[in-house]
Amino acid sequence: MSAMATIQLAGAPLVARRGSAKKASKANRRAMRCNAATAAEVEGKVISYPFVKLVGQEELKLALILNVIDSRIGGCLIMGDRGTGKSVAVRALSDLLPEIDVVEGDAFNSSPTDPQLMGPEALEAFKAGLELTWAKMKVPMVEVPLGTTEDRICGTIDIEKALAEGVKAYDAGLLARANRGLLYIDEVNLLDDSLVDVVLDSAAGGWNTVEREGISITHPAKFIMIGSGNPEEGELRPQLLDRFGMACNIATIFDQKQRIELVKNRMAYEADPEAFAASCKAETDELKAKISAAQKILPNVTMDRDLALKISGVCALVDVDGLRGDIVVTRAAKALVAYEGRDVVTEDDIKRVIGPCLSHRLRKDPLDTMDGSFKVMLGFNKVFNGSALKDFSAAMEEGVKDPEEEQRKEEEAKAKEEAAAAPKKAGAWGGLPGFGR
């Protein structure tokens, strides 16, 4: 008779079987379904706006895709005007991810084969040589509400049950539910800083530890951290900004053709979400396959040592604190190369990702009106193309401005001059004797 071990959880029990035991009964299997799987099934009924139908915002879409290819990049911070599709893009991203294998009845979305992705109960059963029952589920997409508390994020321990029964009864929080998936914070700049610290610490380390009254539980919390917000409502502290791998500043689309296409797509989606998603299924499947192939290519991507030295040179030149910038640029460049089906990083690859990777890490000067991405590109041109700028430091002191901003100011000044030179109407101050001369 095969042995069966049941490990206590705050929710459904986790069932493990030794060797090639018989399959559990249908009733038992229904009891083992965890809350995460149920939530995934409910979520699956809501059809998200297709990622491939997002109009414009190419930098944002690329940053999200690169984070999916390599989750070690560190997530993405999206700041921009209201109504620019920040939340829509993030929710659409989850549909691009393939289904994952999870241990049935496990609150941490544990992998049935990888010990590094197992919760404490599944890991204990795995080490004991027990065969874990598993099932496929959609990659979890967990949203953190603004009114949440630290206990809700980290999870709680039932002290009374621990003292009375001698078991660690853990009620999984949002970090546990987001393991091996996406964790999204809308209006991250309005969330309490202490809560943002907790989430970012777990995202960076990949583990969450809960300690209450001498009882400690540690579980994996490996997820892609994505935050969004409107800069008009407040900024994030520099210490928190640095914890995000990439950052994108998006603006309202003013191109008339793109706006018309966007409105047309949105109306079609709202009229019949299922039909709209089906109409672009081929494009979505193609993008999924491309991302899956990139994840397989990624370990084989190489970068020349000279390029790595130049990346460090740019980071030093623009005064980026710490080493996160160097690491993230390298990882993002390799992910981009894998996404395009290549295996060697080039200078152009670095140029395409270095702005979103470093712009939010620069030291803030209230008197400096230069855009962060433009300053990063100045540093890039100086290091990679020495002749582009003869003296970067001199350029900083002179206050080099964004060319588009300078052109706009020139056009405004020219318009004012033309208005001043125009003849004044009778009765206007400029038409009176002694005025306008």
CSV table of C-alpha atoms in Angstrom, one decimal:
chain,number,residue,atom,x,y,z
A,1,MET,CA,0.0,0.0,0.0
A,2,SER,CA,1.5,3.3,-1.0
A,3,ALA,CA,2.0,6.0,1.6
A,4,MET,CA,0.3,9.3,1.4
A,5,ALA,CA,1.4,12.5,3.2
A,6,THR,CA,-0.8,15.5,3.9
A,7,ILE,CA,0.9,18.8,4.8
A,8,GLN,CA,-1.2,21.5,6.5
A,9,LEU,CA,-1.9,24.7,4.7
A,10,ALA,CA,-4.3,27.6,5.5
A,11,GLY,CA,-6.7,26.6,2.8
A,12,ALA,CA,-6.8,23.4,0.8
A,13,PRO,CA,-4.4,20.6,1.8
A,14,LEU,CA,-1.4,19.7,-0.3
A,15,VAL,CA,-1.4,16.1,-1.3
A,16,ALA,CA,1.8,14.2,-2.3
A,17,ARG,CA,2.1,10.6,-3.3
A,18,ARG,CA,5.1,8.2,-3.1
A,19,GLY,CA,6.2,6.4,-6.2
A,20,SER,CA,3.7,5.5,-8.8
A,21,ALA,CA,0.6,5.5,-6.5
A,22,LYS,CA,-2.9,5.4,-7.9
A,23,LYS,CA,-4.5,8.7,-9.0
A,24,ALA,CA,-6.5,10.5,-6.3
A,25,SER,CA,-10.3,10.3,-6.5
A,26,LYS,CA,-12.2,12.9,-8.3
A,27,ALA,CA,-13.6,14.2,-5.0
A,28,ASN,CA,-10.2,14.5,-3.5
A,29,ARG,CA,-8.8,16.2,-6.6
A,30,ARG,CA,-11.6,18.8,-6.4
A,31,ALA,CA,-10.7,19.4,-2.7
A,32,MET,CA,-7.1,20.0,-3.6
A,33,ARG,CA,-7.7,22.8,-6.0
A,34,CYS,CA,-6.0,25.8,-4.6
A,35,ASN,CA,-7.3,29.4,-4.6
A,36,ALA,CA,-4.8,30.5,-7.2
A,37,ALA,CA,-6.1,28.0,-9.7
A,38,THR,CA,-9.7,29.0,-9.1
A,39,ALA,CA,-8.7,32.7,-9.4
A,40,ALA,CA,-7.0,31.9,-12.7
A,41,GLU,CA,-10.1,30.2,-14.1
A,42,VAL,CA,-12.3,33.2,-13.1
A,43,GLU,CA,-9.8,35.6,-14.6
A,44,GLY,CA,-9.7,33.6,-17.8
A,45,LYS,CA,-13.3,34.5,-18.4
A,46,VAL,CA,-12.4,38.2,-18.7
A,47,ILE,CA,-10.8,38.7,-22.1
A,48,SER,CA,-8.0,41.3,-22.0
A,49,TYR,CA,-7.4,43.7,-24.7
A,50,PRO,CA,-4.9,42.0,-27.2
A,51,PHE,CA,-1.3,43.2,-26.8
A,52,VAL,CA,-0.7,43.1,-30.5
A,53,LYS,CA,-3.5,45.7,-31.0
A,54,LEU,CA,-1.9,48.4,-28.9
A,55,VAL,CA,-1.2,51.4,-31.0
A,56,GLY,CA,2.0,53.3,-30.7
A,57,GLN,CA,4.0,53.3,-27.4
A,58,GLU,CA,6.7,51.2,-28.9
A,59,GLU,CA,9.2,51.8,-26.1
A,60,LEU,CA,6.7,50.6,-23.5
A,61,LYS,CA,5.8,47.5,-25.5
A,62,LEU,CA,9.5,46.6,-26.0
A,63,ALA,CA,10.3,47.1,-22.3
A,64,LEU,CA,7.5,44.8,-21.2
A,65,ILE,CA,8.4,42.1,-23.7
A,66,LEU,CA,12.1,42.2,-22.6
A,67,ASN,CA,11.0,41.7,-19.0
A,68,VAL,CA,9.0,38.7,-20.0
A,69,ILE,CA,12.0,37.2,-21.8
A,70,ASP,CA,14.3,37.8,-18.9
A,71,SER,CA,12.5,38.5,-15.6
A,72,ARG,CA,15.9,39.3,-13.9
A,73,ILE,CA,15.8,42.7,-15.6
A,74,GLY,CA,13.9,43.8,-12.6
A,75,GLY,CA,10.5,44.9,-13.9
A,76,CYS,CA,9.3,48.2,-15.4
A,77,LEU,CA,8.0,51.5,-14.2
A,78,ILE,CA,5.5,53.2,-16.5
A,79,MET,CA,4.8,56.9,-15.9
A,80,GLY,CA,2.7,59.0,-18.2
A,81,ASP,CA,-0.5,61.0,-18.8
A,82,ARG,CA,-3.8,59.6,-17.7
A,83,GLY,CA,-5.7,57.7,-20.4
A,84,THR,CA,-2.6,56.6,-22.3
A,85,GLY,CA,-3.1,52.8,-22.0
A,86,LYS,CA,-0.7,52.0,-19.2
A,87,SER,CA,-3.0,49.6,-17.3
A,88,VAL,CA,-4.3,48.1,-20.6
A,89,ALA,CA,-0.8,47.3,-21.8
A,90,VAL,CA,0.1,45.6,-18.5
A,91,ARG,CA,-3.1,43.5,-18.3
A,92,ALA,CA,-2.7,42.5,-22.0
A,93,LEU,CA,0.9,41.3,-21.2
A,94,SER,CA,-0.3,38.3,-19.1
A,95,ASP,CA,-2.0,36.7,-22.1
A,96,LEU,CA,1.3,36.5,-23.9
A,97,LEU,CA,2.8,34.2,-21.3
A,98,PRO,CA,2.6,30.4,-21.7
A,99,GLU,CA,0.8,28.2,-19.1
A,100,ILE,CA,2.9,27.0,-16.2
A,101,ASP,CA,3.0,23.7,-14.3
A,102,VAL,CA,2.1,24.1,-10.6
A,103,VAL,CA,1.7,21.7,-7.7
A,104,GLU,CA,-1.9,21.1,-7.0
A,105,GLY,CA,-3.2,22.5,-3.7
A,106,ASP,CA,-0.2,24.8,-3.3
A,107,ALA,CA,-0.7,28.5,-2.4
A,108,PHE,CA,2.7,29.5,-3.8
A,109,ASN,CA,2.3,28.3,-7.4
A,110,SER,CA,5.2,25.9,-6.8
A,111,SER,CA,7.0,24.2,-9.6
A,112,PRO,CA,6.7,20.4,-9.4
A,113,THR,CA,10.3,20.0,-10.6
A,114,ASP,CA,12.4,23.0,-9.7
A,115,PRO,CA,13.3,23.3,-5.9
A,116,GLN,CA,14.1,27.0,-6.3
A,117,LEU,CA,10.5,27.7,-7.2
A,118,MET,CA,8.9,25.6,-4.5
A,119,GLY,CA,7.1,26.8,-1.4
A,120,PRO,CA,8.0,25.3,2.0
A,121,GLU,CA,5.4,22.5,2.0
A,122,ALA,CA,6.1,21.4,-1.6
A,123,LEU,CA,9.9,21.5,-1.0
A,124,GLU,CA,9.5,19.4,2.1
A,125,ALA,CA,7.6,16.8,0.2
A,126,PHE,CA,10.0,16.9,-2.7
A,127,LYS,CA,13.0,16.3,-0.4
A,128,ALA,CA,11.1,13.4,1.2
A,129,GLY,CA,11.0,11.7,-2.3
A,130,LEU,CA,7.2,12.1,-2.7
A,131,GLU,CA,5.7,12.6,-6.1
A,132,LEU,CA,3.8,15.8,-6.4
A,133,THR,CA,0.5,16.0,-8.3
A,134,TRP,CA,0.5,18.9,-10.7
A,135,ALA,CA,-1.7,20.8,-13.1
A,136,LYS,CA,-1.3,23.6,-15.7
A,137,MET,CA,-2.5,27.1,-15.0
A,138,LYS,CA,-2.4,30.5,-16.5
A,139,VAL,CA,0.4,32.7,-15.4
A,140,PRO,CA,-0.9,34.7,-12.4
A,141,MET,CA,-1.5,38.4,-12.7
A,142,VAL,CA,-1.9,39.9,-9.3
A,143,GLU,CA,-2.8,43.6,-8.7
A,144,VAL,CA,-2.0,45.4,-5.5
A,145,PRO,CA,-4.8,47.8,-4.5
A,146,LEU,CA,-3.9,51.2,-3.0
A,147,GLY,CA,-5.7,50.5,0.3
A,148,THR,CA,-3.8,47.3,1.0
A,149,THR,CA,-1.9,46.5,4.2
A,150,GLU,CA,1.5,44.9,4.9
A,151,ASP,CA,-0.2,41.8,6.2
A,152,ARG,CA,-2.2,41.4,3.0
A,153,ILE,CA,0.9,41.8,0.9
A,154,CYS,CA,3.2,39.5,2.9
A,155,GLY,CA,0.7,37.1,4.3
A,156,THR,CA,-0.2,36.3,7.9
A,157,ILE,CA,0.5,33.5,10.4
A,158,ASP,CA,-2.4,32.1,12.5
A,159,ILE,CA,-0.7,32.3,15.9
A,160,GLU,CA,-3.6,30.7,17.8
A,161,LYS,CA,-3.5,27.6,15.6
A,162,ALA,CA,0.3,27.5,15.8
A,163,LEU,CA,0.2,27.4,19.6
A,164,ALA,CA,-2.8,25.1,19.9
A,165,GLU,CA,-1.9,22.5,17.2
A,166,GLY,CA,1.8,23.0,16.7
A,167,VAL,CA,1.6,23.7,13.0
A,168,LYS,CA,2.5,26.7,10.9
A,169,ALA,CA,-0.8,27.9,9.5
A,170,TYR,CA,0.1,30.4,6.9
A,171,ASP,CA,-2.4,32.5,5.0
A,172,ALA,CA,-0.7,33.4,1.7
A,173,GLY,CA,-0.5,37.0,0.7
A,174,LEU,CA,-0.3,38.8,-2.6
A,175,LEU,CA,3.5,38.1,-2.9
A,176,ALA,CA,2.8,34.3,-2.6
A,177,ARG,CA,0.0,34.5,-5.2
A,178,ALA,CA,2.3,36.4,-7.6
A,179,ASN,CA,5.1,33.9,-7.5
A,180,ARG,CA,6.1,32.9,-11.0
A,181,GLY,CA,3.8,35.6,-12.4
A,182,LEU,CA,3.2,39.3,-12.7
A,183,LEU,CA,2.7,41.8,-9.8
A,184,TYR,CA,1.1,45.0,-10.9
A,185,ILE,CA,0.8,48.2,-8.8
A,186,ASP,CA,-1.4,50.9,-10.5
A,187,GLU,CA,-0.7,54.4,-9.1
A,188,VAL,CA,2.5,53.1,-7.5
A,189,ASN,CA,3.5,56.7,-6.7
A,190,LEU,CA,0.4,57.0,-4.4
A,191,LEU,CA,1.1,53.7,-2.5
A,192,ASP,CA,2.7,54.1,1.0
A,193,ASP,CA,6.5,54.1,0.7
A,194,SER,CA,6.9,51.4,3.3
A,195,LEU,CA,4.7,49.0,1.3
A,196,VAL,CA,6.6,49.7,-1.9
A,197,ASP,CA,9.8,48.9,0.0
A,198,VAL,CA,8.4,45.5,1.0
A,199,VAL,CA,7.3,44.6,-2.5
A,200,LEU,CA,10.6,45.8,-4.1
A,201,ASP,CA,12.7,44.0,-1.5
A,202,SER,CA,10.9,40.7,-2.3
A,203,ALA,CA,11.2,41.4,-6.1
A,204,ALA,CA,14.9,42.0,-5.9
A,205,GLY,CA,15.7,39.0,-3.6
A,206,GLY,CA,13.1,36.6,-4.9
A,207,TRP,CA,12.0,35.5,-1.4
A,208,ASN,CA,9.5,36.7,1.2
A,209,THR,CA,10.0,36.1,4.9
A,210,VAL,CA,7.1,36.5,7.4
A,211,GLU,CA,8.0,36.5,11.1
A,212,ARG,CA,5.3,36.8,13.8
A,213,GLU,CA,5.8,36.0,17.5
A,214,GLY,CA,8.9,33.9,17.0
A,215,ILE,CA,7.4,31.9,14.1
A,216,SER,CA,9.1,32.4,10.7
A,217,ILE,CA,8.0,31.3,7.2
A,218,THR,CA,10.0,31.9,4.0
A,219,HIS,CA,8.7,31.2,0.5
A,220,PRO,CA,9.7,32.1,-3.0
A,221,ALA,CA,8.4,35.4,-4.5
A,222,LYS,CA,9.8,35.5,-8.0
A,223,PHE,CA,7.7,37.7,-10.1
A,224,ILE,CA,7.9,40.5,-12.7
A,225,MET,CA,7.2,43.8,-10.9
A,226,ILE,CA,5.4,46.4,-12.9
A,227,GLY,CA,4.3,49.8,-11.6
A,228,SER,CA,2.5,52.7,-13.3
A,229,GLY,CA,1.4,56.2,-12.3
A,230,ASN,CA,0.8,59.8,-13.3
A,231,PRO,CA,3.8,62.0,-12.5
A,232,GLU,CA,1.3,64.9,-11.9
A,233,GLU,CA,0.1,63.1,-8.8
A,234,GLY,CA,3.5,62.7,-7.2
A,235,GLU,CA,7.0,61.3,-7.8
A,236,LEU,CA,8.7,58.2,-6.3
A,237,ARG,CA,11.8,58.5,-4.1
A,238,PRO,CA,15.1,58.0,-6.0
A,239,GLN,CA,15.8,54.9,-3.8
A,240,LEU,CA,12.6,53.3,-5.1
A,241,LEU,CA,13.1,54.4,-8.7
A,242,ASP,CA,16.5,52.6,-8.8
A,243,ARG,CA,14.8,49.3,-7.8
A,244,PHE,CA,12.9,49.2,-11.1
A,245,GLY,CA,14.9,47.6,-13.9
A,246,MET,CA,13.5,49.8,-16.7
A,247,ALA,CA,11.3,53.0,-16.8
A,248,CYS,CA,9.2,54.4,-19.6
A,249,ASN,CA,7.7,57.9,-19.8
A,250,ILE,CA,4.8,57.8,-22.2
A,251,ALA,CA,2.7,60.6,-23.6
A,252,THR,CA,-0.6,61.1,-25.3
A,253,ILE,CA,-0.6,60.2,-29.0
A,254,PHE,CA,-1.2,63.2,-31.2
A,255,ASP,CA,-0.8,61.5,-34.6
A,256,GLN,CA,-4.3,61.6,-36.2
A,257,LYS,CA,-4.0,58.3,-38.0
A,258,GLN,CA,-2.9,56.5,-34.9
A,259,ARG,CA,-5.7,58.1,-32.8
A,260,ILE,CA,-8.3,57.0,-35.3
A,261,GLU,CA,-6.9,53.4,-35.4
A,262,LEU,CA,-6.9,53.4,-31.6
A,263,VAL,CA,-10.5,54.5,-31.3
A,264,LYS,CA,-11.6,52.1,-33.9
A,265,ASN,CA,-9.9,49.1,-32.2
A,266,ARG,CA,-11.3,50.1,-28.8
A,267,MET,CA,-14.9,50.3,-30.0
A,268,ALA,CA,-14.6,46.9,-31.8
A,269,TYR,CA,-13.2,45.4,-28.6
A,270,GLU,CA,-16.0,46.8,-26.4
A,271,ALA,CA,-18.6,45.6,-28.9
A,272,ASP,CA,-17.4,42.0,-28.9
A,273,PRO,CA,-14.2,41.3,-26.9
A,274,GLU,CA,-14.2,37.6,-27.9
A,275,ALA,CA,-14.5,38.2,-31.6
A,276,PHE,CA,-12.0,41.0,-31.5
A,277,ALA,CA,-9.4,38.8,-29.7
A,278,ALA,CA,-10.1,36.0,-32.2
A,279,SER,CA,-9.5,38.4,-35.2
A,280,CYS,CA,-5.9,38.8,-34.1
A,281,LYS,CA,-5.2,35.4,-32.7
A,282,ALA,CA,-2.7,34.6,-35.4
A,283,GLU,CA,-0.6,37.7,-34.5
A,284,THR,CA,-0.8,36.9,-30.8
A,285,ASP,CA,0.3,33.3,-31.4
A,286,GLU,CA,3.2,34.5,-33.5
A,287,LEU,CA,4.3,36.9,-30.8
A,288,LYS,CA,4.0,34.2,-28.2
A,289,ALA,CA,6.2,31.8,-30.3
A,290,LYS,CA,8.7,34.6,-30.8
A,291,ILE,CA,9.0,35.2,-27.0
A,292,SER,CA,9.2,31.5,-26.3
A,293,ALA,CA,12.0,31.1,-28.8
A,294,ALA,CA,13.8,34.1,-27.3
A,295,GLN,CA,13.7,32.6,-23.8
A,296,LYS,CA,15.5,29.5,-25.2
A,297,ILE,CA,18.1,31.6,-27.1
A,298,LEU,CA,18.9,33.9,-24.2
A,299,PRO,CA,21.4,31.7,-22.3
A,300,ASN,CA,23.5,31.5,-25.5
A,301,VAL,CA,23.7,35.3,-26.2
A,302,THR,CA,27.2,36.8,-25.8
A,303,MET,CA,28.5,40.3,-25.4
A,304,ASP,CA,32.0,41.5,-26.3
A,305,ARG,CA,34.0,42.7,-23.3
A,306,ASP,CA,34.7,46.1,-25.0
A,307,LEU,CA,30.9,46.8,-25.1
A,308,ALA,CA,30.6,45.9,-21.4
A,309,LEU,CA,33.4,48.3,-20.6
A,310,LYS,CA,31.6,51.1,-22.6
A,311,ILE,CA,28.3,50.4,-20.8
A,312,SER,CA,30.1,51.0,-17.5
A,313,GLY,CA,31.7,54.1,-19.0
A,314,VAL,CA,28.3,55.6,-19.8
A,315,CYS,CA,27.0,54.8,-16.3
A,316,ALA,CA,30.0,56.5,-14.7
A,317,LEU,CA,29.8,59.5,-17.1
A,318,VAL,CA,26.2,60.3,-16.3
A,319,ASP,CA,26.7,59.8,-12.5
A,320,VAL,CA,24.5,56.7,-12.0
A,321,ASP,CA,24.8,55.5,-8.4
A,322,GLY,CA,25.5,51.9,-7.8
A,323,LEU,CA,25.9,49.0,-10.2
A,324,ARG,CA,22.3,48.1,-11.0
A,325,GLY,CA,22.4,50.3,-14.1
A,326,ASP,CA,25.3,48.3,-15.6
A,327,ILE,CA,23.6,45.0,-14.9
A,328,VAL,CA,20.2,46.0,-16.2
A,329,VAL,CA,21.6,47.4,-19.5
A,330,THR,CA,23.5,44.2,-20.1
A,331,ARG,CA,20.5,42.0,-19.4
A,332,ALA,CA,18.1,44.1,-21.5
A,333,ALA,CA,20.5,44.2,-24.5
A,334,LYS,CA,20.9,40.4,-24.4
A,335,ALA,CA,17.1,40.0,-24.1
A,336,LEU,CA,16.7,42.3,-27.2
A,337,VAL,CA,19.2,40.2,-29.2
A,338,ALA,CA,17.4,37.0,-28.2
A,339,TYR,CA,14.0,38.5,-29.2
A,340,GLU,CA,15.3,39.3,-32.6
A,341,GLY,CA,16.7,35.8,-33.0
A,342,ARG,CA,20.4,36.7,-32.8
A,343,ASP,CA,23.1,35.6,-30.4
A,344,VAL,CA,25.7,38.5,-30.3
A,345,VAL,CA,25.1,41.9,-28.8
A,346,THR,CA,25.9,44.9,-31.0
A,347,GLU,CA,26.3,48.7,-30.3
A,348,ASP,CA,22.9,49.4,-31.8
A,349,ASP,CA,21.2,46.9,-29.4
A,350,ILE,CA,22.7,48.8,-26.4
A,351,LYS,CA,21.6,52.2,-27.9
A,352,ARG,CA,18.0,51.0,-28.1
A,353,VAL,CA,17.7,49.9,-24.4
A,354,ILE,CA,20.1,52.2,-22.5
A,355,GLY,CA,17.7,55.1,-22.3
A,356,PRO,CA,14.9,53.2,-20.4
A,357,CYS,CA,17.4,51.4,-18.3
A,358,LEU,CA,19.3,54.5,-17.0
A,359,SER,CA,17.1,57.6,-17.3
A,360,HIS,CA,15.3,57.1,-14.0
A,361,ARG,CA,18.6,56.4,-12.1
A,362,LEU,CA,20.1,59.9,-12.8
A,363,ARG,CA,20.5,62.3,-9.9
A,364,LYS,CA,17.7,64.9,-9.9
A,365,ASP,CA,18.7,68.6,-10.2
A,366,PRO,CA,15.7,71.0,-9.7
A,367,LEU,CA,17.4,73.5,-11.9
A,368,ASP,CA,18.2,71.1,-14.7
A,369,THR,CA,15.6,71.1,-17.4
A,370,MET,CA,17.3,68.4,-19.6
A,371,ASP,CA,15.4,65.2,-20.1
A,372,GLY,CA,16.9,62.2,-18.5
A,373,SER,CA,16.9,60.0,-21.6
A,374,PHE,CA,18.5,62.8,-23.7
A,375,LYS,CA,21.3,63.2,-21.1
A,376,VAL,CA,21.9,59.4,-21.3
A,377,MET,CA,22.1,59.5,-25.0
A,378,LEU,CA,24.7,62.4,-24.8
A,379,GLY,CA,26.7,60.1,-22.6
A,380,PHE,CA,26.3,57.2,-24.9
A,381,ASN,CA,27.5,59.3,-27.9
A,382,LYS,CA,30.5,60.5,-26.0
A,383,VAL,CA,31.6,57.0,-24.9
A,384,PHE,CA,30.7,55.0,-28.1
A,385,ASN,CA,31.3,57.7,-30.6
A,386,GLY,CA,34.1,60.0,-29.2
A,387,SER,CA,33.6,62.5,-32.0
A,388,ALA,CA,29.9,63.1,-31.4
A,389,LEU,CA,30.6,65.4,-28.4
A,390,LYS,CA,34.1,66.8,-27.9
A,391,ASP,CA,33.5,67.5,-24.2
A,392,PHE,CA,30.6,66.0,-22.4
A,393,SER,CA,31.2,68.0,-19.2
A,394,ALA,CA,31.2,71.2,-21.1
A,395,ALA,CA,27.9,70.3,-22.7
A,396,MET,CA,26.4,69.7,-19.3
A,397,GLU,CA,27.6,73.1,-18.1
A,398,GLU,CA,26.3,74.8,-21.1
A,399,GLY,CA,22.9,73.2,-20.5
A,400,VAL,CA,22.4,71.3,-23.7
A,401,LYS,CA,18.7,71.0,-24.3
A,402,ASP,CA,16.5,68.6,-26.1
A,403,PRO,CA,16.6,69.4,-29.9
A,404,GLU,CA,12.8,69.1,-30.2
A,405,GLU,CA,12.3,71.5,-27.2
A,406,GLU,CA,14.7,74.0,-28.7
A,407,GLN,CA,13.0,73.9,-32.1
A,408,ARG,CA,9.6,74.5,-30.4
A,409,LYS,CA,11.0,77.5,-28.6
A,410,GLU,CA,12.5,78.9,-31.8
A,411,GLU,CA,9.1,78.6,-33.5
A,412,GLU,CA,7.3,80.4,-30.6
A,413,ALA,CA,9.9,83.2,-30.7
A,414,LYS,CA,9.5,83.6,-34.5
A,415,ALA,CA,5.7,83.7,-34.1
A,416,LYS,CA,6.0,86.5,-31.5
A,417,GLU,CA,8.3,88.5,-33.8
A,418,GLU,CA,5.9,88.2,-36.7
A,419,ALA,CA,3.0,89.3,-34.4
A,420,ALA,CA,5.0,92.3,-33.2
A,421,ALA,CA,5.9,93.3,-36.8
A,422,ALA,CA,2.3,93.1,-38.0
A,423,PRO,CA,0.5,96.5,-38.5
A,424,LYS,CA,-1.7,97.5,-35.5
A,425,LYS,CA,-5.4,98.2,-35.9
A,426,ALA,CA,-6.7,101.7,-35.3
A,427,GLY,CA,-7.3,102.3,-31.7
A,428,ALA,CA,-4.8,99.7,-30.5
A,429,TRP,CA,-2.0,100.9,-28.2
A,430,GLY,CA,0.5,100.2,-30.9
A,431,GLY,CA,-1.3,102.5,-33.3
A,432,LEU,CA,-1.3,105.6,-31.0
A,433,PRO,CA,1.4,108.3,-31.3
A,434,GLY,CA,4.4,107.4,-29.3
A,435,PHE,CA,3.6,103.7,-29.0
A,436,GLY,CA,4.9,100.8,-31.1
A,437,ARG,CA,8.0,102.7,-32.3
